[in-house]
Each structure stands twice: as structure tokens, then as C-alpha cells.
Tab-separated table of C-alpha atoms in Angstrom:
chain	number	residue	atom	x	y	z
A	621	ASN	CA	63.070	70.639	60.518
A	622	GLU	CA	66.282	71.217	62.468
A	623	ASP	CA	68.476	70.874	59.377
A	624	TRP	CA	66.421	71.994	56.364
A	625	ASN	CA	64.105	74.814	55.303
A	626	LEU	CA	61.265	74.639	52.801
A	627	ILE	CA	60.783	77.946	50.960
A	628	THR	CA	57.788	78.382	48.668
A	629	ARG	CA	57.576	80.946	45.872
A	630	THR	CA	54.206	81.499	44.209
A	631	ILE	CA	53.804	83.798	41.203
A	632	MET	CA	50.273	84.921	40.299
A	633	PRO	CA	50.838	87.200	37.274
A	634	LEU	CA	48.347	89.891	36.311
A	635	ILE	CA	49.033	90.587	32.633
A	636	ASN	CA	48.032	93.388	30.294
A	637	GLN	CA	48.505	92.103	26.741
A	638	PRO	CA	48.183	94.796	24.047
A	639	GLU	CA	46.888	93.969	20.584
A	640	PHE	CA	49.242	91.994	18.316
A	641	VAL	CA	47.524	93.051	15.090
A	642	PRO	CA	45.269	96.013	14.237
A	643	GLY	CA	41.669	95.435	15.294
A	644	GLN	CA	42.567	92.876	17.962
A	645	ASP	CA	41.461	93.723	21.487
A	646	SER	CA	43.949	94.050	24.333
A	647	LYS	CA	43.527	91.598	27.190
A	648	PHE	CA	43.993	91.982	30.930
A	649	GLY	CA	43.757	89.201	33.481
A	650	LEU	CA	45.414	86.430	35.429
A	651	GLY	CA	48.139	84.367	33.762
A	652	ASP	CA	49.332	80.855	34.609
A	653	ILE	CA	50.254	80.437	38.288
A	654	ASN	CA	53.747	79.097	39.008
A	655	LEU	CA	54.650	77.438	42.324
A	656	SER	CA	58.292	76.709	43.225
A	657	LEU	CA	59.340	74.657	46.262
A	658	PHE	CA	62.953	75.128	47.374
A	659	VAL	CA	64.618	72.926	49.992
A	660	GLY	CA	67.862	74.269	51.438
A	661	PRO	CA	70.018	74.019	54.554
A	662	LYS	CA	68.718	75.815	57.635
A	663	GLU	CA	72.212	77.197	58.378
A	664	PRO	CA	73.571	77.901	54.863
A	665	GLY	CA	76.585	80.105	55.667
A	666	GLU	CA	77.715	82.807	53.221
A	667	VAL	CA	75.960	81.174	50.277
A	668	ILE	CA	72.220	80.526	50.529
A	669	TRP	CA	70.823	77.917	48.150
A	670	GLY	CA	67.789	75.780	47.527
A	671	CYS	CA	66.463	73.382	44.912
A	672	GLY	CA	63.265	71.489	44.200
A	673	PRO	CA	60.332	71.297	41.778
A	674	VAL	CA	58.386	74.026	39.994
A	675	PHE	CA	54.758	73.573	38.892
A	676	MET	CA	52.659	75.463	36.346
A	677	PHE	CA	48.862	75.608	36.620
A	678	PRO	CA	46.593	76.625	33.674
A	679	THR	CA	44.833	79.451	35.518
A	680	ALA	CA	44.913	82.112	32.761
A	681	THR	CA	41.634	83.972	32.344
A	682	ASP	CA	42.145	84.300	28.561
A	683	ASP	CA	43.791	82.107	25.905
A	684	ARG	CA	46.331	84.834	25.085
A	685	LEU	CA	47.471	85.155	28.705
A	686	GLY	CA	48.501	81.539	29.293
A	687	THR	CA	49.406	78.143	27.900
A	688	LYS	CA	46.301	76.105	28.908
A	689	LYS	CA	48.802	73.435	29.998
A	690	TRP	CA	49.846	71.758	33.226
A	691	GLY	CA	53.624	71.732	33.654
A	692	ALA	CA	56.454	70.750	35.974
A	693	GLY	CA	60.238	70.750	36.133
A	694	PRO	CA	63.319	71.452	38.265
A	695	ALA	CA	64.194	74.769	39.922
A	696	ALA	CA	67.186	76.112	41.859
A	697	VAL	CA	68.175	79.371	43.539
A	698	VAL	CA	71.483	80.624	44.956
A	699	LEU	CA	72.436	83.966	46.512
A	700	THR	CA	74.962	85.692	48.721
A	701	MET	CA	74.936	88.936	50.701
A	702	GLN	CA	78.081	91.060	50.819
A	703	GLY	CA	77.563	94.212	52.880
A	704	PRO	CA	74.817	96.263	51.177
A	705	TRP	CA	74.972	94.037	48.062
A	706	VAL	CA	72.882	90.974	47.250
A	707	PHE	CA	73.883	88.785	44.279
A	708	GLY	CA	72.099	85.677	43.078
A	709	GLY	CA	70.212	83.789	40.447
A	710	LEU	CA	67.193	81.573	39.956
A	711	ALA	CA	66.783	78.992	37.179
A	712	GLN	CA	63.993	76.622	36.180
A	713	ASN	CA	62.755	74.628	33.213
A	714	LEU	CA	59.106	73.697	32.683
A	715	TRP	CA	57.736	70.899	30.510
A	716	SER	CA	54.017	70.487	29.914
A	717	PHE	CA	52.531	67.062	30.644
A	718	ALA	CA	48.760	67.629	30.281
A	719	GLY	CA	46.211	70.203	29.198
A	720	ASP	CA	44.541	71.448	26.013
A	721	SER	CA	45.728	69.201	23.154
A	722	ASP	CA	45.079	72.016	20.655
A	723	ARG	CA	47.712	74.219	22.312
A	724	ALA	CA	51.469	73.934	21.773
A	725	ASP	CA	53.488	71.866	24.227
A	726	VAL	CA	55.658	73.808	26.665
A	727	ASN	CA	59.411	73.406	27.061
A	728	GLN	CA	60.576	76.711	28.528
A	729	MET	CA	63.601	77.797	30.508
A	730	LEU	CA	63.585	80.789	32.857
A	731	PHE	CA	66.703	82.370	34.334
A	732	GLN	CA	66.602	85.424	36.597
A	733	TYR	CA	69.778	86.916	37.990
A	734	PHE	CA	69.390	89.606	40.608
A	735	ILE	CA	71.675	92.319	41.943
A	736	ASN	CA	70.437	94.546	44.772
A	737	TYR	CA	72.086	97.483	46.450
A	738	ASN	CA	70.447	98.239	49.798
A	739	LEU	CA	69.906	101.867	50.787
A	740	PRO	CA	68.782	103.387	54.135
A	741	ASP	CA	65.171	103.105	55.378
A	742	GLY	CA	64.412	99.877	53.506
A	743	TRP	CA	64.955	101.274	49.977
A	744	TYR	CA	67.026	99.420	47.388
A	745	LEU	CA	68.150	99.619	43.768
A	746	SER	CA	68.004	96.413	41.775
A	747	THR	CA	68.169	94.666	38.463
A	748	SER	CA	66.404	91.311	38.124
A	749	PRO	CA	65.572	90.663	34.467
A	750	ILE	CA	63.632	87.524	33.579
A	751	ILE	CA	65.439	85.781	30.706
A	752	THR	CA	63.426	83.090	28.931
A	753	ALA	CA	64.071	80.553	26.215
A	754	ASN	CA	61.276	78.716	24.392
A	755	TRP	CA	63.033	75.511	23.310
A	756	LYS	CA	60.085	74.684	21.001
A	757	ALA	CA	60.666	77.804	18.867
A	758	ASP	CA	63.235	78.241	16.102
A	759	ASN	CA	66.460	80.104	16.875
A	760	ASP	CA	65.146	83.502	15.709
A	761	ASN	CA	62.128	83.330	18.040
A	762	ARG	CA	63.589	81.476	21.026
A	763	TRP	CA	64.998	84.091	23.414
A	764	VAL	CA	63.710	87.061	25.398
A	765	ILE	CA	66.639	88.889	27.027
A	766	PRO	CA	65.754	92.085	28.930
A	767	PHE	CA	68.106	94.770	30.243
A	768	GLY	CA	67.164	97.391	32.828
A	769	GLY	CA	66.424	97.852	36.502
A	770	GLY	CA	64.368	99.615	39.104
A	771	ILE	CA	63.791	100.639	42.688
A	772	GLY	CA	61.984	99.033	45.606
A	773	ARG	CA	61.338	99.205	49.312
A	774	MET	CA	60.930	96.707	52.145
A	775	ASN	CA	58.212	97.821	54.535
A	776	PHE	CA	55.797	96.349	57.043
A	777	LEU	CA	52.031	96.009	56.956
A	778	GLY	CA	51.541	95.470	60.672
A	779	LYS	CA	53.883	92.541	61.363
A	780	LEU	CA	53.785	91.348	57.754
A	781	PRO	CA	56.924	92.146	55.711
A	782	LEU	CA	55.961	93.713	52.374
A	783	ASN	CA	58.285	94.163	49.397
A	784	THR	CA	57.151	96.591	46.682
A	785	SER	CA	59.138	97.444	43.554
A	786	ALA	CA	58.918	98.858	40.044
A	787	HIS	CA	61.237	97.949	37.164
A	788	ALA	CA	61.546	98.849	33.486
A	789	TYR	CA	63.333	96.604	30.987
A	790	TYR	CA	64.196	96.882	27.305
A	791	ASN	CA	64.243	93.550	25.463
A	792	VAL	CA	67.587	93.503	23.650
A	793	GLU	CA	66.619	90.098	22.217
A	794	ARG	CA	63.038	89.060	21.466
A	795	PRO	CA	61.116	86.928	18.967
A	796	ASP	CA	61.101	88.363	15.441
A	797	ASP	CA	57.377	87.967	14.871
A	798	PHE	CA	56.014	89.190	18.213
A	799	GLY	CA	56.997	90.210	21.701
A	800	PRO	CA	57.214	93.578	23.446
A	801	ARG	CA	60.175	95.904	23.103
A	802	TRP	CA	59.665	97.157	26.670
A	803	THR	CA	58.363	95.581	29.865
A	804	LEU	CA	57.192	97.442	32.949
A	805	ARG	CA	57.055	95.187	36.011
A	806	VAL	CA	55.374	96.302	39.245
A	807	GLN	CA	55.602	93.775	42.080
A	808	VAL	CA	54.046	93.457	45.508
A	809	GLN	CA	55.478	90.542	47.467
A	810	THR	CA	54.340	89.366	50.864
A	811	LEU	CA	56.834	87.439	52.922
A	812	LEU	CA	55.483	84.901	55.395
A	813	PRO	CA	58.315	83.917	57.753
A	814	LYS	CA	57.760	81.056	60.160
A	815	SER	CA	57.959	83.485	63.097
A	816	LEU	CA	54.560	84.960	62.124
A	817	PHE	CA	52.877	81.658	62.988
A	818	GLN	CA	54.601	80.981	66.310
């Protein structure tokens, strides 16, 4: 409305999961879809912020790629732009409330800080690691803390803004028993501003 914006953020992860043990097949497919709804002021000033709920849907195409649980929780985002720099962070916590009773309950925090440096012609350098904590796990297997960065570009597909990027991260902290040492993240994000529909 005149005072508030609703910003939606939908993540539909395509995951390639290598074998955990010898003889186990790798899996590729869709993971659990996450939908965040952020409400924030329409005229935010130097600091842009939003908060609202996040939902998790059990859409994984294989047991190893998802939780088989429905989940919900709070989410918040804050950022500021200073010249060519963008600084911010996003935080959420999900609790499962329904789903496969044979699967473990979910109580998971996600925090993603992001630092972008904008270059000419829509290019940018960035770091935006996804830090997670599984509050159901013991201390040695709770955290995944990546370190790294990548490059991206804002472009247009007709009138549709398109953000593409590639990042590589080394997990300086990960569960003892499993978890990748490295993560390669390739993203394609479409942005649907209100002006496209007017």
C-alpha cells in the first residue's frame, strides 16, 4: 500500500548430493522449497529492512535432498547501500510442525550476510555465505560455516531483470560425520518489480 511493501523470496534449490559412503549413488533433484515474506516500509531511508514469516515445503524429489517436513518460523532482512557497496544480512529459524513422523524434527537457523561491490556494466563481486545451525544436533555436528565469494552480473531478459552469479565456499566448520568441504553455488534470480505489472 502507500506505506508498506511486501517482498517475497522463493528458493527452489536444485541439489547434487554425492555419495556419503562407497557404493551409494549420488542424487540430483529438487530440494525443499522455502518461501519468505518480508514486510517493510515503502520509504525506508538509508537502511532497508523487512520482517515476516518463512515457510518450508516438503518438495524434495529424493529422501536425501530434503526433510520430508512442513516448517515455519520468523525471518528478517536488513541492508544498506553506500556508494558501490551493499552490506546486509538475512536471518531465519525454521521449526517443523508436520510431515513424515519417521524423519527427524527440524529446528534450524540460517544466517546469510552479504557484501557486494558493484562494478561497471552490471558486474559485481560478492560474498554471501549461508551459515546454518541445526539446533537438534550435538555441538560437534551443529554448524556449517562457509568462507568464500564469487562474481555476478545484473542483466535484462527483455524487461525482466535477471541476476546471475557463481560462488565457491570452503566450509571452515562442518559436521564431523558428514558434510561437504566445498560448496559451489550457481544462482539465477529473476526479479519481478511491481512496475512490470502496471
